[in-house]
Amino acid sequence: MNLSTYKTASGFLLPSIHSAPPFFTQQPNTATQAGFTEQWTRLLLAYARHRRLFTLRLEDAEVPGGEWDEVLRNPRINRRLMPNHLAHVLDVMVSKDLAVYEPAKQMRAVLLYWRSPDEWADVLHEWATNTGQLNTILTFYEISDPPVPSALSGIPESLLRGAIAVLAKSGRAQLISISDGDGVRFFPPRTK
């Protein structure tokens, strides 16, 4: 079997394992399945980061031409990841804090942590500092849909709230209720 890497239309380089038909099938051997699940986890997070995708749903495994199609299917070997296999991968990702079920209390869609809430907190505070937003109250909309695209463009509100909570614990931000909903004020880092 000739396994090779492959560059997708979006410019993402699929690893050679993506050319192996068994990669797309749940394996009866638990060690083999655990290895494949680890590789799927890395692949899905890398692809999500590459495409700036935050959500993955079981339905994405069944949607030809969808935003996840390049990674969940391999037409060159006529294989696709089935929803029940994807559900297993997502469950493992959630158990390792690499994703959370979103919305909560269901198991069909996850919010992916290709950056952890702590990492998003650092990105958020750096953005606020670099754009002169310290000591200014901003709405969530102003952060997730800024006039100049940023690393925070399109960030889901629940992930933004998690990042703000991290900043609030360290005294670098404060959640504020405003007429439009919630806002946040950023503070300079505390000096020791």
Short mmCIF file of C-alpha atoms in Angstrom, two decimals:
data_model
loop_
_atom_site.label_atom_id
_atom_site.label_comp_id
_atom_site.label_asym_id
_atom_site.label_seq_id
_atom_site.Cartn_x
_atom_site.Cartn_y
_atom_site.Cartn_z
CA MET A 1 0.00 0.00 0.00
CA ASN A 2 1.44 3.34 -1.05
CA LEU A 3 0.70 5.95 1.60
CA SER A 4 1.45 9.55 0.76
CA THR A 5 0.62 13.01 1.99
CA TYR A 6 -1.88 15.06 0.02
CA LYS A 7 -2.52 18.80 -0.19
CA THR A 8 -6.22 19.72 -0.18
CA ALA A 9 -7.86 22.49 -2.17
CA SER A 10 -7.71 24.72 0.93
CA GLY A 11 -3.94 24.16 1.16
CA PHE A 12 -4.02 21.78 4.13
CA LEU A 13 -1.49 18.95 4.01
CA LEU A 14 -3.17 15.67 4.93
CA PRO A 15 -0.83 13.17 6.59
CA SER A 16 -0.01 9.89 4.89
CA ILE A 17 -2.23 7.93 7.33
CA HIS A 18 -5.20 9.64 5.63
CA SER A 19 -4.45 7.42 2.60
CA ALA A 20 -4.84 4.19 4.62
CA PRO A 21 -8.34 2.65 4.31
CA PRO A 22 -8.26 1.21 7.89
CA PHE A 23 -7.87 4.77 9.25
CA PHE A 24 -11.51 5.41 8.33
CA THR A 25 -12.85 2.29 10.08
CA GLN A 26 -13.25 1.63 13.79
CA GLN A 27 -10.76 -1.07 14.70
CA PRO A 28 -11.56 -4.08 16.92
CA ASN A 29 -8.08 -3.97 18.47
CA THR A 30 -8.26 -1.35 21.24
CA ALA A 31 -4.59 -0.36 20.95
CA THR A 32 -4.90 0.17 17.19
CA GLN A 33 -8.13 2.13 17.65
CA ALA A 34 -6.54 4.28 20.38
CA GLY A 35 -3.66 5.12 18.03
CA PHE A 36 -6.02 5.99 15.19
CA THR A 37 -8.18 8.09 17.54
CA GLU A 38 -5.09 10.03 18.65
CA GLN A 39 -4.19 10.65 15.00
CA TRP A 40 -7.76 11.71 14.16
CA THR A 41 -7.68 14.08 17.13
CA ARG A 42 -4.47 15.76 15.95
CA LEU A 43 -5.75 15.87 12.37
CA LEU A 44 -9.12 17.41 13.27
CA LEU A 45 -7.58 20.06 15.53
CA ALA A 46 -4.91 20.97 12.95
CA TYR A 47 -7.52 21.21 10.20
CA ALA A 48 -9.84 23.29 12.40
CA ARG A 49 -6.97 25.69 13.13
CA HIS A 50 -6.04 25.84 9.42
CA ARG A 51 -9.62 26.64 8.36
CA ARG A 52 -10.56 28.56 11.56
CA LEU A 53 -13.42 26.15 12.24
CA PHE A 54 -14.77 26.10 15.77
CA THR A 55 -17.58 23.54 15.60
CA LEU A 56 -17.71 19.93 14.41
CA ARG A 57 -21.02 18.05 14.21
CA LEU A 58 -21.72 14.39 13.56
CA GLU A 59 -23.74 15.53 10.54
CA ASP A 60 -20.52 16.92 9.02
CA ALA A 61 -19.47 13.32 8.32
CA GLU A 62 -22.53 12.95 6.09
CA VAL A 63 -22.42 16.24 4.19
CA PRO A 64 -20.60 15.96 0.86
CA GLY A 65 -18.95 19.26 -0.02
CA GLY A 66 -19.25 20.64 3.53
CA GLU A 67 -16.53 22.58 5.32
CA TRP A 68 -15.14 19.36 6.87
CA ASP A 69 -15.37 17.27 3.69
CA GLU A 70 -11.65 17.55 2.81
CA VAL A 71 -10.62 15.79 6.01
CA LEU A 72 -13.56 13.49 6.77
CA ARG A 73 -13.52 11.95 3.27
CA ASN A 74 -10.86 10.58 1.00
CA PRO A 75 -12.30 10.10 -2.49
CA ARG A 76 -8.93 8.83 -3.76
CA ILE A 77 -9.46 5.62 -1.76
CA ASN A 78 -13.28 5.84 -1.62
CA ARG A 79 -13.44 6.18 2.18
CA ARG A 80 -15.17 8.46 4.65
CA LEU A 81 -15.37 8.68 8.42
CA MET A 82 -18.75 7.37 9.52
CA PRO A 83 -20.79 9.35 12.10
CA ASN A 84 -20.52 6.61 14.77
CA HIS A 85 -16.71 6.58 14.40
CA LEU A 86 -16.63 10.38 14.54
CA ALA A 87 -18.80 10.24 17.69
CA HIS A 88 -16.17 8.03 19.33
CA VAL A 89 -13.36 10.43 18.35
CA LEU A 90 -15.32 13.43 19.64
CA ASP A 91 -16.07 11.66 22.92
CA VAL A 92 -12.35 11.01 23.45
CA MET A 93 -11.55 14.63 22.57
CA VAL A 94 -14.08 15.85 25.15
CA SER A 95 -12.66 13.48 27.78
CA LYS A 96 -9.19 14.98 27.15
CA ASP A 97 -10.46 18.61 27.35
CA LEU A 98 -9.68 19.19 23.67
CA ALA A 99 -13.36 19.90 22.95
CA VAL A 100 -16.65 20.44 24.78
CA TYR A 101 -20.14 19.45 23.76
CA GLU A 102 -21.81 22.60 22.50
CA PRO A 103 -24.56 23.12 23.34
CA ALA A 104 -24.19 21.21 26.59
CA LYS A 105 -26.30 18.13 27.36
CA GLN A 106 -26.09 16.70 23.83
CA MET A 107 -23.46 14.60 22.10
CA ARG A 108 -23.81 15.53 18.44
CA ALA A 109 -21.72 18.71 18.22
CA VAL A 110 -18.55 19.97 19.86
CA LEU A 111 -16.69 23.22 20.22
CA LEU A 112 -13.08 22.42 19.35
CA TYR A 113 -10.19 23.66 21.43
CA TRP A 114 -7.51 24.08 18.78
CA ARG A 115 -6.52 26.76 21.27
CA SER A 116 -7.35 26.16 24.90
CA PRO A 117 -9.35 28.81 26.81
CA ASP A 118 -6.05 29.79 28.50
CA GLU A 119 -4.41 30.28 25.10
CA TRP A 120 -7.42 32.26 23.86
CA ALA A 121 -7.16 34.41 27.00
CA ASP A 122 -3.57 35.31 26.09
CA VAL A 123 -4.56 36.05 22.47
CA LEU A 124 -7.47 38.18 23.68
CA HIS A 125 -5.41 40.20 26.14
CA GLU A 126 -2.60 40.69 23.63
CA TRP A 127 -5.18 41.91 21.09
CA ALA A 128 -6.68 44.33 23.64
CA THR A 129 -3.22 45.64 24.52
CA ASN A 130 -2.01 45.98 20.92
CA THR A 131 -5.18 47.74 19.75
CA GLY A 132 -5.25 50.20 22.66
CA GLN A 133 -8.37 48.73 24.26
CA LEU A 134 -7.10 48.56 27.85
CA ASN A 135 -9.47 50.25 30.34
CA THR A 136 -12.14 50.43 27.63
CA ILE A 137 -15.46 48.57 27.78
CA LEU A 138 -16.05 46.43 24.70
CA THR A 139 -19.03 44.34 23.69
CA PHE A 140 -18.52 40.71 22.71
CA TYR A 141 -19.59 41.69 19.20
CA GLU A 142 -16.80 44.28 18.95
CA ILE A 143 -14.31 41.57 19.86
CA SER A 144 -15.61 38.75 17.67
CA ASP A 145 -16.46 40.97 14.68
CA PRO A 146 -13.88 43.78 14.72
CA PRO A 147 -13.64 46.28 11.84
CA VAL A 148 -10.12 44.98 11.15
CA PRO A 149 -10.04 41.15 11.09
CA SER A 150 -8.03 39.66 13.93
CA ALA A 151 -7.19 36.31 15.49
CA LEU A 152 -10.48 36.70 17.41
CA SER A 153 -12.71 37.19 14.37
CA GLY A 154 -15.59 34.74 14.50
CA ILE A 155 -14.76 33.33 17.93
CA PRO A 156 -17.88 31.73 19.46
CA GLU A 157 -19.32 33.52 22.46
CA SER A 158 -18.91 30.55 24.79
CA LEU A 159 -15.20 30.34 23.98
CA LEU A 160 -14.86 34.10 24.38
CA ARG A 161 -16.58 33.89 27.78
CA GLY A 162 -14.16 31.14 28.82
CA ALA A 163 -11.16 33.27 27.82
CA ILE A 164 -12.58 36.28 29.68
CA ALA A 165 -13.11 34.12 32.78
CA VAL A 166 -9.43 33.13 32.66
CA LEU A 167 -8.44 36.80 32.37
CA ALA A 168 -10.80 37.79 35.20
CA LYS A 169 -9.20 35.24 37.55
CA SER A 170 -5.80 36.80 36.91
CA GLY A 171 -7.11 40.38 37.27
CA ARG A 172 -6.56 41.22 33.59
CA ALA A 173 -10.25 41.66 32.70
CA GLN A 174 -13.66 42.29 34.19
CA LEU A 175 -17.00 41.08 32.84
CA ILE A 176 -19.48 43.95 32.80
CA SER A 177 -23.24 43.94 32.21
CA ILE A 178 -24.25 46.57 29.67
CA SER A 179 -27.52 47.43 27.96
CA ASP A 180 -26.73 45.25 24.93
CA GLY A 181 -25.84 42.21 27.04
CA ASP A 182 -22.35 41.67 28.37
CA GLY A 183 -19.12 43.51 27.84
CA VAL A 184 -15.61 43.31 29.11
CA ARG A 185 -12.98 45.73 30.34
CA PHE A 186 -9.32 44.78 30.00
CA PHE A 187 -6.64 45.82 32.46
CA PRO A 188 -2.87 45.96 32.10
CA PRO A 189 -1.11 42.91 33.53
CA ARG A 190 -0.33 43.18 37.20
CA THR A 191 3.31 43.79 37.99
CA LYS A 192 4.88 41.70 40.70
#
